[in-house]
Coordinates of C-alpha atoms and ligand atoms in Angstrom, one line a residue:
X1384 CA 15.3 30.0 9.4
X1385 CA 17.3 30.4 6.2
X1386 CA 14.0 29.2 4.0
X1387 CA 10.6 28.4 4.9
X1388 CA 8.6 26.6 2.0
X1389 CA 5.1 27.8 3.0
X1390 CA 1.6 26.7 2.1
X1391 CA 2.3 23.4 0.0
X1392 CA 1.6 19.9 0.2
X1393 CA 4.2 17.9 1.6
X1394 CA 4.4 14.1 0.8
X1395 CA 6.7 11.2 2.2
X1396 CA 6.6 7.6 1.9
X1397 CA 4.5 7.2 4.5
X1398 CA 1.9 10.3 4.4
X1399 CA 0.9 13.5 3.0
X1400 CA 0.6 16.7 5.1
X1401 CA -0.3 20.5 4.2
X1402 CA 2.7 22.3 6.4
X1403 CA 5.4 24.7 5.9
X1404 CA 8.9 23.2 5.6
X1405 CA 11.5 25.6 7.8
X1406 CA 15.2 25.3 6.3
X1407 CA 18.4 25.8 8.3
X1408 CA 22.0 25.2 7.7
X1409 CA 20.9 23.0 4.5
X1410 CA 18.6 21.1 7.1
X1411 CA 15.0 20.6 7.5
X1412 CA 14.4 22.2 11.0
X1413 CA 11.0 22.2 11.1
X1414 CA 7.8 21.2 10.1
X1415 CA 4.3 22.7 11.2
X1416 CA 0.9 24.2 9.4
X1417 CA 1.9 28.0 9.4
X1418 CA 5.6 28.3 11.3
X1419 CA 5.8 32.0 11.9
X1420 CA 9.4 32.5 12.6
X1421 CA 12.0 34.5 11.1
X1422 CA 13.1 33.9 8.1
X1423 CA 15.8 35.1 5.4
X1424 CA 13.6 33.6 2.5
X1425 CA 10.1 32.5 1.9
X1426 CA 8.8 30.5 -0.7
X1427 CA 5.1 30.5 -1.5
X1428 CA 4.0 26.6 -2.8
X1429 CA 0.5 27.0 -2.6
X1430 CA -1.0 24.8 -5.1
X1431 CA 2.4 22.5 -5.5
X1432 CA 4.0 19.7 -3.9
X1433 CA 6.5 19.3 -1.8
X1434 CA 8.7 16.1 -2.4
X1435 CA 11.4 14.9 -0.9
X1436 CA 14.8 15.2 -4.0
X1437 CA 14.4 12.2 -6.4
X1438 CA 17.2 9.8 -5.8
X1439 CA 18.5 8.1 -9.2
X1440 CA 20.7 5.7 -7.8
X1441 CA 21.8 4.0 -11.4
X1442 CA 23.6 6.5 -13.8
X1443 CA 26.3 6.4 -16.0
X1444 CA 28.1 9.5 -16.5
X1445 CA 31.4 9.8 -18.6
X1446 CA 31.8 6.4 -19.2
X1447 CA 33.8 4.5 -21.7
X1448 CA 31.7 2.4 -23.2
X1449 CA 30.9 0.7 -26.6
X1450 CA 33.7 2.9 -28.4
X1451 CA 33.1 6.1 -27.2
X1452 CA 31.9 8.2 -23.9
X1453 CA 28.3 8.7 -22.1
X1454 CA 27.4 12.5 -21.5
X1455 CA 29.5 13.8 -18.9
X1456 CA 29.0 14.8 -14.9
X1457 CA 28.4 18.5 -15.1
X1458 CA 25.4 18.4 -17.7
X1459 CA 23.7 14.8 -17.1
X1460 CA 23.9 16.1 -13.1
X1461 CA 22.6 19.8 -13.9
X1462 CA 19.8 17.9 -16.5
X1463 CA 19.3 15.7 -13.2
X1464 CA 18.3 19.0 -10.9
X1465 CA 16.2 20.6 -13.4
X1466 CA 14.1 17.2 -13.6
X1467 CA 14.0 17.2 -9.6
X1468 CA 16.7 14.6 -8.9
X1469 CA 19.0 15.4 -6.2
X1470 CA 21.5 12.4 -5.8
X1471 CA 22.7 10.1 -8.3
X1472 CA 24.9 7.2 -7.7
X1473 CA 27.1 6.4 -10.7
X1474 CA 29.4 3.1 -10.8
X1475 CA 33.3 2.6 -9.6
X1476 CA 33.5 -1.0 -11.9
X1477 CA 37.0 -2.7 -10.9
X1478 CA 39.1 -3.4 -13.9
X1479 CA 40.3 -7.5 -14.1
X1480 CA 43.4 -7.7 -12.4
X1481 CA 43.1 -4.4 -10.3
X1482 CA 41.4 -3.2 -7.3
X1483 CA 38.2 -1.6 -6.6
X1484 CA 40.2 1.0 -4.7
X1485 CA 41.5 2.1 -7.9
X1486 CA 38.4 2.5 -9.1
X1487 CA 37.1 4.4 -6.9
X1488 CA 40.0 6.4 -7.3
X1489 CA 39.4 6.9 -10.6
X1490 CA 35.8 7.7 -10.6
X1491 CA 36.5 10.1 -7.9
X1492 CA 39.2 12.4 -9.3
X1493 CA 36.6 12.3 -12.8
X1494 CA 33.6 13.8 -11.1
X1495 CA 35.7 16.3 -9.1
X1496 CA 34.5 19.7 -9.0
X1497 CA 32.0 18.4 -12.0
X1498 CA 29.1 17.2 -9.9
X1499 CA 26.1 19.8 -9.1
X1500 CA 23.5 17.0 -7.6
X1501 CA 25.0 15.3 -4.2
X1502 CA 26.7 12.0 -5.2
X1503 CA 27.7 9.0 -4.6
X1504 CA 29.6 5.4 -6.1
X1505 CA 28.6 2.1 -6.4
X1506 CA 31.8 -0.4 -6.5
X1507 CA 32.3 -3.0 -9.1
X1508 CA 33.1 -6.6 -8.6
X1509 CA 34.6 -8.4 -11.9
X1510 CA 37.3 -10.6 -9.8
X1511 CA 37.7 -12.6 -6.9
X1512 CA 40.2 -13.2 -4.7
X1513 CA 41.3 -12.5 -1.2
X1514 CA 42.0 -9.0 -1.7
X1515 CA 38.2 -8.8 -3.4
X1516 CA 37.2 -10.2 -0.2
X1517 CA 38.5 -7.8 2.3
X1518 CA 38.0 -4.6 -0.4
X1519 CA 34.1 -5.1 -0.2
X1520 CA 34.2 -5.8 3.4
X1521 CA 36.5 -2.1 3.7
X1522 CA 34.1 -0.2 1.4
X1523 CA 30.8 -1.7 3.1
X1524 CA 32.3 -0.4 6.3
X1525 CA 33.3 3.5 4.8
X1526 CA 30.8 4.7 2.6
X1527 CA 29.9 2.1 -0.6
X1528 CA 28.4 -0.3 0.6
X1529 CA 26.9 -1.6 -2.7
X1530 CA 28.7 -3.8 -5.4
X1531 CA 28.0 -3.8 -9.0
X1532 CA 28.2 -7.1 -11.0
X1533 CA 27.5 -7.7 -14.4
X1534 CA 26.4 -11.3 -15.8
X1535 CA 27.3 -10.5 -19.6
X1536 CA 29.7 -8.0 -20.8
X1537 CA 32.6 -10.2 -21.5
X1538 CA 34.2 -8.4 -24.2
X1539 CA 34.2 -4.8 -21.6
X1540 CA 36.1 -7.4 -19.4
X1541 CA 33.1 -6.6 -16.9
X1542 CA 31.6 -9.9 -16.6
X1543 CA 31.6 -12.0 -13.4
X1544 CA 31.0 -15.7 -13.3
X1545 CA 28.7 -17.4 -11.5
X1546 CA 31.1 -18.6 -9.0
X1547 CA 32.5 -14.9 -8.7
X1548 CA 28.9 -13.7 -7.9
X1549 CA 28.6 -16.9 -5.3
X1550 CA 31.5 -15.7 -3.8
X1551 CA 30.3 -12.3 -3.6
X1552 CA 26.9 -13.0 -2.8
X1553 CA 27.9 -14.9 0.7
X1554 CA 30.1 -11.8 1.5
X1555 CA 27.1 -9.7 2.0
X1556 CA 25.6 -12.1 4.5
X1557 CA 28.8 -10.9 6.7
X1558 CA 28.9 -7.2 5.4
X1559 CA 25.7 -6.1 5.3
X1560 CA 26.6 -5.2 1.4
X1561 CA 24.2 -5.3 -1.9
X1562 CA 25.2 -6.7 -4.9
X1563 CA 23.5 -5.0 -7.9
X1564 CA 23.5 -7.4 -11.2
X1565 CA 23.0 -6.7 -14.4
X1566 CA 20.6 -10.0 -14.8
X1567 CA 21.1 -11.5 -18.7
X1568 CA 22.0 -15.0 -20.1
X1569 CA 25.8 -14.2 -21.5
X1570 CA 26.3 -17.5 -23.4
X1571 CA 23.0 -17.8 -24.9
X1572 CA 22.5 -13.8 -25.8
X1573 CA 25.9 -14.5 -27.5
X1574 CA 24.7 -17.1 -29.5
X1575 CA 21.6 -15.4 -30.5
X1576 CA 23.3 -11.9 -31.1
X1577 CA 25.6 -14.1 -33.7
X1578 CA 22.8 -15.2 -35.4
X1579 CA 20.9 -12.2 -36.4
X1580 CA 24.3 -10.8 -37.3
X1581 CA 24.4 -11.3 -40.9
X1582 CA 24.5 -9.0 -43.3
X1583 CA 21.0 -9.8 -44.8
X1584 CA 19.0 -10.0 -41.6
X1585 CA 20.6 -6.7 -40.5
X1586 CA 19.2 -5.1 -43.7
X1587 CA 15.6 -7.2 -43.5
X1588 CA 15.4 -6.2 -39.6
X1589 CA 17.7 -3.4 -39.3
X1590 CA 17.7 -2.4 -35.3
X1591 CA 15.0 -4.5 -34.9
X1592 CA 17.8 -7.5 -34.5
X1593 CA 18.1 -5.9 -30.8
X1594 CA 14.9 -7.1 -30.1
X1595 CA 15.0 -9.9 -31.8
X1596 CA 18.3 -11.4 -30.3
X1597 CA 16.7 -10.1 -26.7
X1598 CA 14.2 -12.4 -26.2
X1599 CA 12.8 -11.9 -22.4
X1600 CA 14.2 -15.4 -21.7
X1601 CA 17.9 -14.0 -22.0
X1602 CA 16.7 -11.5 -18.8
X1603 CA 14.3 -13.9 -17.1
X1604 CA 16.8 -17.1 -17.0
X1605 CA 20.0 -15.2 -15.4
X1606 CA 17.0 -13.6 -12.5
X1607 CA 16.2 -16.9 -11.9
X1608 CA 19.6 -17.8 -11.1
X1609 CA 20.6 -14.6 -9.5
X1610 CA 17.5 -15.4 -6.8
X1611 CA 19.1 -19.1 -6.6
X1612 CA 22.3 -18.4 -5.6
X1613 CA 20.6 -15.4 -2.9
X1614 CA 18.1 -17.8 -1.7
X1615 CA 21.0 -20.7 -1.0
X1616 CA 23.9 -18.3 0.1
X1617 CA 21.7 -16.0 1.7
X1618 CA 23.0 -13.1 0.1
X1619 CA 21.8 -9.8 -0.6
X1620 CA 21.1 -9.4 -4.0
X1621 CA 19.3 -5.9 -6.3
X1622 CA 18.5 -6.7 -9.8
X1623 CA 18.9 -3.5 -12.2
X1624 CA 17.0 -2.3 -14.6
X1625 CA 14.1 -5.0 -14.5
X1626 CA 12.7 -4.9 -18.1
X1627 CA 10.7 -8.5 -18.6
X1628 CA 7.0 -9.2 -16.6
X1629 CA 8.4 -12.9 -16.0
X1630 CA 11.2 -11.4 -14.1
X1631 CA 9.5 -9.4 -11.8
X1632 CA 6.8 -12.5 -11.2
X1633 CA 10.1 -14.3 -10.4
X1634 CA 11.7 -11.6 -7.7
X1635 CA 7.7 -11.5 -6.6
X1636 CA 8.1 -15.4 -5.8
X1637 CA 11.7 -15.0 -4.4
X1638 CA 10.7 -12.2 -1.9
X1639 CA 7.7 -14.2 -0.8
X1640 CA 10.0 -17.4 0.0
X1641 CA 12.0 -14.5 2.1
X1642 CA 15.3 -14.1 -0.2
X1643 CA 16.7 -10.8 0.2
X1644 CA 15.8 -9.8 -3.3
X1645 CA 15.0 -6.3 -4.5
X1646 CA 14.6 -4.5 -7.8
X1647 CA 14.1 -1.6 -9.7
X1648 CA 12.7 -0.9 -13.7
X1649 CA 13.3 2.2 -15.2
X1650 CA 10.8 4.5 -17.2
X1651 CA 11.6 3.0 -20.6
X1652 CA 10.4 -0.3 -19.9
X1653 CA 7.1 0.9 -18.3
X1654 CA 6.7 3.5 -21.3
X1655 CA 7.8 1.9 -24.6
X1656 CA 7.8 -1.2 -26.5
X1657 CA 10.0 -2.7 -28.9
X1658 CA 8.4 -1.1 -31.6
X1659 CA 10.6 1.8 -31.6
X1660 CA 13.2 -0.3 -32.9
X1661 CA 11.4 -0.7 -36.2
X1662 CA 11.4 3.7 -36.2
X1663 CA 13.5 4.6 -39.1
X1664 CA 15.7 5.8 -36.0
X1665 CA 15.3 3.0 -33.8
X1666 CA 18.6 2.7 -33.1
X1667 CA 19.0 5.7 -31.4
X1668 CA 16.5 3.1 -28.7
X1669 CA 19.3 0.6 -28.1
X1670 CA 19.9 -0.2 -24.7
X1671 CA 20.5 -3.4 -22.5
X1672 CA 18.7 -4.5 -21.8
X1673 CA 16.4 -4.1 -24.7
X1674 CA 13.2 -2.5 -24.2
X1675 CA 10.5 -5.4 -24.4
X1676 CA 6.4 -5.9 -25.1
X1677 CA 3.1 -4.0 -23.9
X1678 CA 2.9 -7.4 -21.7
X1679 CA 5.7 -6.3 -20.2
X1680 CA 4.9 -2.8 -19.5
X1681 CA 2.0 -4.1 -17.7
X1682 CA 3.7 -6.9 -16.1
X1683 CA 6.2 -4.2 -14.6
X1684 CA 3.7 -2.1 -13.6
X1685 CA 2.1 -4.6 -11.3
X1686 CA 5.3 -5.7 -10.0
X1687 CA 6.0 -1.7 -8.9
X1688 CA 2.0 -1.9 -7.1
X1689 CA 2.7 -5.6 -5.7
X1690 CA 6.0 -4.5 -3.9
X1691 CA 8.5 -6.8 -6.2
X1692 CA 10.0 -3.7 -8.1
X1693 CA 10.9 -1.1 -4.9
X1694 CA 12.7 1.4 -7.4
X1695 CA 12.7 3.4 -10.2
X1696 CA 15.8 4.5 -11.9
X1697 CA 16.9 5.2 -15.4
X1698 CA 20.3 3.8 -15.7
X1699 CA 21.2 7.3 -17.8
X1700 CA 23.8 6.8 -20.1
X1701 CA 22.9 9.1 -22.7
X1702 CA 24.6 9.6 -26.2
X1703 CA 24.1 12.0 -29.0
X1704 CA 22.5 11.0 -31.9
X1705 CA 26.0 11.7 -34.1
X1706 CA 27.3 9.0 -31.7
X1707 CA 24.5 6.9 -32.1
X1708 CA 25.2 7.1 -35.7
X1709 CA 28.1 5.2 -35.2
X1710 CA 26.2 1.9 -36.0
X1711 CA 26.2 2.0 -39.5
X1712 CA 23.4 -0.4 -39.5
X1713 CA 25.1 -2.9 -37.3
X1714 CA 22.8 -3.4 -34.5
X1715 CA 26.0 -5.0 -32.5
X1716 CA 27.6 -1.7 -32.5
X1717 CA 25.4 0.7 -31.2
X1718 CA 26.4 2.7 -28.1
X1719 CA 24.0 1.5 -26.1
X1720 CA 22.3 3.4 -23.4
X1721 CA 19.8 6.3 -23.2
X1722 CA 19.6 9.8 -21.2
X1723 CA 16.4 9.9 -18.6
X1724 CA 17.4 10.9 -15.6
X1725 CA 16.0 14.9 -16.5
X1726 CA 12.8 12.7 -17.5
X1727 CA 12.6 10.4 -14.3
X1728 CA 10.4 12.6 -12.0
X1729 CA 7.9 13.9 -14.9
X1730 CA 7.4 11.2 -16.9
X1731 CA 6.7 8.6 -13.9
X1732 CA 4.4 11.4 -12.1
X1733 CA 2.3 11.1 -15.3
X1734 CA 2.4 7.5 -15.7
X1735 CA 2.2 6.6 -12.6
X1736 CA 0.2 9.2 -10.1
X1737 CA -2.7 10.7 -12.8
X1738 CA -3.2 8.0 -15.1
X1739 CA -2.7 4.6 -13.0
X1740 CA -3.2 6.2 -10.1
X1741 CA -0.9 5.2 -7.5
X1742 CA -1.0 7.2 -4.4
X1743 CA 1.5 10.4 -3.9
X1744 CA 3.2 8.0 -1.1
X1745 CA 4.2 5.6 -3.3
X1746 CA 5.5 8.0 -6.1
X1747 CA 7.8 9.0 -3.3
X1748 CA 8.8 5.8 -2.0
X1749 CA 10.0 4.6 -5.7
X1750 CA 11.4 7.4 -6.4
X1751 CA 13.3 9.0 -3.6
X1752 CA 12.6 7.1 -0.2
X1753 CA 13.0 3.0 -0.9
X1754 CA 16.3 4.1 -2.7
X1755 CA 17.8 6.1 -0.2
X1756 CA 16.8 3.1 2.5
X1757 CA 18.2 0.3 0.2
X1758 CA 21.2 2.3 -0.6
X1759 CA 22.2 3.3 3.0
X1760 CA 21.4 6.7 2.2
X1761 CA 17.8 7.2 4.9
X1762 CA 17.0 9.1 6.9
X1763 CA 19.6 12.4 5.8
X1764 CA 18.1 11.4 1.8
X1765 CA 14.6 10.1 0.8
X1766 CA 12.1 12.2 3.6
X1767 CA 11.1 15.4 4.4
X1768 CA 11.3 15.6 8.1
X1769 CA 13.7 17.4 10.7
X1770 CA 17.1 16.5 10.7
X1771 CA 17.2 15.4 6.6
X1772 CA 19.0 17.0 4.3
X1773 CA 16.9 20.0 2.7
X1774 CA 16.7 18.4 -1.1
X1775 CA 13.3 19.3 -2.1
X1776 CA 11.4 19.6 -5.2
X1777 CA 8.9 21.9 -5.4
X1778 CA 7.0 20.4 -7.7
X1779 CA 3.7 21.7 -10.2
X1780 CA 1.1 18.9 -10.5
X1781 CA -0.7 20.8 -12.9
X1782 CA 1.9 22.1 -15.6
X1783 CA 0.9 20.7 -18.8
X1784 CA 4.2 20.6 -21.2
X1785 CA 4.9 18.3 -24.7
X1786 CA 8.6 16.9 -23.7
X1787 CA 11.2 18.6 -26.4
X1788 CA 14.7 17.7 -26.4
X1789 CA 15.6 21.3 -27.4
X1790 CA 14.0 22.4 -24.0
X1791 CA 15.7 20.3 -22.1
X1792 CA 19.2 20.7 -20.0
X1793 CA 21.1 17.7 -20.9
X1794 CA 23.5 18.5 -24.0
X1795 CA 21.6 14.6 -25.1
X1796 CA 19.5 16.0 -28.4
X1797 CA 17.2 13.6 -28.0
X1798 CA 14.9 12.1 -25.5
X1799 CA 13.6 8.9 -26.0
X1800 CA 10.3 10.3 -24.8
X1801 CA 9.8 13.0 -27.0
X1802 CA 6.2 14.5 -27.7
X1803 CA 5.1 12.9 -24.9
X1804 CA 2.2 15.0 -22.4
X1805 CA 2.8 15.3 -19.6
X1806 CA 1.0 16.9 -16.3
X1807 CA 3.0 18.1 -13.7
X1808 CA 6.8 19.4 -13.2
X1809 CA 9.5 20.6 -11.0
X1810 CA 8.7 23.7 -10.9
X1811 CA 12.0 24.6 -7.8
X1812 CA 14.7 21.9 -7.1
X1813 CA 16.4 22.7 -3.3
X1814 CA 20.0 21.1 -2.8
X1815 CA 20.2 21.2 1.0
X1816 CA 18.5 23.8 0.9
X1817 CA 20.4 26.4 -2.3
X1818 CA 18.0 26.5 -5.3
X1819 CA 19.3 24.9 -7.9
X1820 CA 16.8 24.5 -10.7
X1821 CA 13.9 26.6 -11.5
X1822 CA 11.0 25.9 -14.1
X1823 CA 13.5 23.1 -15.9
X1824 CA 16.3 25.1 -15.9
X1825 CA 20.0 24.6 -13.8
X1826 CA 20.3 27.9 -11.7
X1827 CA 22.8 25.9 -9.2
X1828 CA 26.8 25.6 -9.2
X1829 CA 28.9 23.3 -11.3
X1830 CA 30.7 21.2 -8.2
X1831 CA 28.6 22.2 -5.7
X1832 CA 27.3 18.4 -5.4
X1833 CA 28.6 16.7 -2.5
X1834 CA 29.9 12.9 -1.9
X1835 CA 27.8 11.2 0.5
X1836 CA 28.9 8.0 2.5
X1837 CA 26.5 5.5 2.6
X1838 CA 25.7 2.7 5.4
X1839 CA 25.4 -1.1 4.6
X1840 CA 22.2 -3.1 5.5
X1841 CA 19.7 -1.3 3.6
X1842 CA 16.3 -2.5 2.9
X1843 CA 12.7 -1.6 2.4
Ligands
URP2781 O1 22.8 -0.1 -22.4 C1 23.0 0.3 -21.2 N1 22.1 0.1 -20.3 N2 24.2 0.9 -21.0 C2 24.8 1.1 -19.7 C3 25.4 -0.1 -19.1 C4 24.4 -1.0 -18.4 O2 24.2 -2.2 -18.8 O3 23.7 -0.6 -17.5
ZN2782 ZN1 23.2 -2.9 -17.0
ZN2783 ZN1 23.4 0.6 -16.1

């Protein structure tokens, strides 16, 4: 063996086992309670965990967007291995008029030689025509097999129609594909955005007027819809970043009726409440969706134990706080977004396995196995069992630490989680099988991440 892992507790989606882990050619090769063969390296876990590489299928890295650019591939993916994250899935979003191909292209030669977690795209639908048509139904077939779509956004020139995401929607039935929607009520959040626009109410409410133009109904409406047009075209459809309780009780209702709906929330809207927007930097808190109520934070939570929420993912798209600054107290023109995906595996370890106490298995399955099966990416990502790819966290579930910003990788100087306690963190990070991260700090190579193709018809 290259590596043996010996003496830890190893946990997959489906069951927990105390083995030693035997590593070859950046594959799992074996699994057994005390391998004794050869080996170049040992690692002693005794004490730890031994998790399959979190898979943060919904970042945004280097992008353009409100005015100015997200943090880019090398940091956000080096921040992503020193949080125990071993694949992240960014977005290839097809400018009006163009191709997805070009996209792709794009994205492609961006993250070359940039990347240090393995990688992959996610396409983006804003048109449709013929050559739409037979471009999802060529990328389903050779690697992307999922489809972003975005029901707001018009001004980014990102924004489909309903008919567009109709369209799209009976494509999958044929291709296997998943469209992943941004789920908000364009016309209506317009309206209300407008309104709380004014100079006075910005001063009165300051970045408050996110929340207050946000209401859950501008989320919970377009899910409605989204699981309309699924259940009647009998499409495949993923809602992102899940942030309302109504709208998981609705994808809870639409699963039950047996549309192909599936979901993920992210860490934000499970940990804060709008209440950070009335911070004297709340703005630095602006994302969209915005972050919502304690009702929803419990609401969410119950959707991740009931089965209607199979994911979580952070939707990183972090920006400094001198960027953040560029809002001037104009809640419209914050960049929006926020870093997590060096947070994802800590912060949800705390929340979710010691202090609501949801198994080990199910940790695993939100956040490493159910994406890799919905995103084609199962069995080589998302278990720990001969044949997989060796991306393994090694991870400390009794390391108490206060979450800085200072101490962290990302170049991000803030985390919207800051101060926060938490038990238990990466302690090693394995990319098929190289160390890459060690105590919360990058020890890999910039570019040594790898694109992986992906298969269509994923579900779980
Ligand atoms: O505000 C956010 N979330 N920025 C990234 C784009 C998106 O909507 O996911
Ligand atoms: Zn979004
Ligand atoms: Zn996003």
């Amino acid at each position: 063996m290259d590596l043996i892992i010996k003496n830890g507790t190893v946990v997959n989606a489906d069951r927990t086992v105390r083995a030693d882990v035997g590593i070859e050619k950046g594959r799992i090769a074996r699994i057994a309670p005390n391998l004794s063969a050869p080996s170049r390296s040992t690692v002693d876990a005794k004490g730890m965990l031994v998790l399959p590489g979190g898979i943060d299928m919904h970042v945004h890295l280097n992008l353009f967007f409100c005015g100015t650019y997200s943090e880019g591939w090398e940091t956000a993916t080096a921040a992503a291995a020193a949080g125990g994250v071993t694949t992240i899935i960014d977005y290839a979003i097809q400018a009006k008029g163009s191709t997805i191909e070009k996209a792709v292209e794009a994205r492609l030669e961006d993250a070359r030689g940039k990347v240090c977690v393995d990688y992959s795209l996610h396409g983006g639908i804003t048109d449709w025509n013929e050559k739409t048509r037979a471009e999802m139904d060529y990328f389903a077939k050779n690697g992307i097999p999922s489809f972003k779509m975005f029901m707001i956004y018009r001004s980014q020139g990102w924004m489909a129609d309903d008919g567009i995401l109709f369209s799209a929607l009976e494509q999958t039935k044929k291709n296997g594909a998943l469209i992943m929607l941004h789920a908000e009520s364009a016309f209506v959040l317009d309206l209300l955005v407008e309104r709380y626009h004014t100079p006075s109410l910005m001063k009165k409410y300051g970045a408050y007027c996110h929340a207050l133009s946000r209401p859950c109904f501008t989320e919970y409406e377009a899910v409605q819809r989204a699981a309309t047009w699924a259940k009647v075209t009998g499409g495949r459809v993923y809602i992102v970043h899940v942030s309302a309780a109504e709208s998981a009780g609705i994808i809870a209702k639409a699963k039950a009726e047996g549309v192909k709906i599936w979901a993920e929330t992210c860490p934000q809207y499970l940990l804060l409440t709008d209440a950070v927007f009335k911070q004297k930097d709340g703005h630095l808190f602006g994302t969209c969706p915005q972050i919502k109520q304690k009702h929803d934070n419990e609401g969410l939570l119950k959707g991740l134990k009931d089965g209607a929420l199979q994911v979580l993912a952070t939707d990183t798209c972090a920006f400094t706080t001198a960027q953040k600054a560029m809002w001037k107290g104009d809640f419209t023109k914050i960049p929006y977004g926020l870093p997590g995906v060096e947070t994802l595996i800590p912060t949800m370890f705390t929340h979710l396995v010691k202090k609501n106490r949801f198994s080990l298995e199910k940790f695993v399955a939100l956040t490493s196995a159910n994406p890799a099966k919905i995103f084609g990416l199962y069995p080589r990502k998302g278990v720990i069992r001969p044949g997989a790819d060796a991306d393994i966290v090694v991870f400390d579930p009794k390391r108490k630490i206060t979450l800085d910003a200072k101490r962290l990788v990302s170049t991000c100087d803030y985390t919207p989680f800051q101060g926060m306690a938490l038990t238990g963190y990466p302690h090693l990070t394995f990319l098929r099988g190289k160390l890459i991260a060690r105590d919360g700090k990058f020890v890999g190579a910039r570019g040594a991440g790898q694109f992986v193709k992906r298969t269509p018809g994923g579900k779980a």
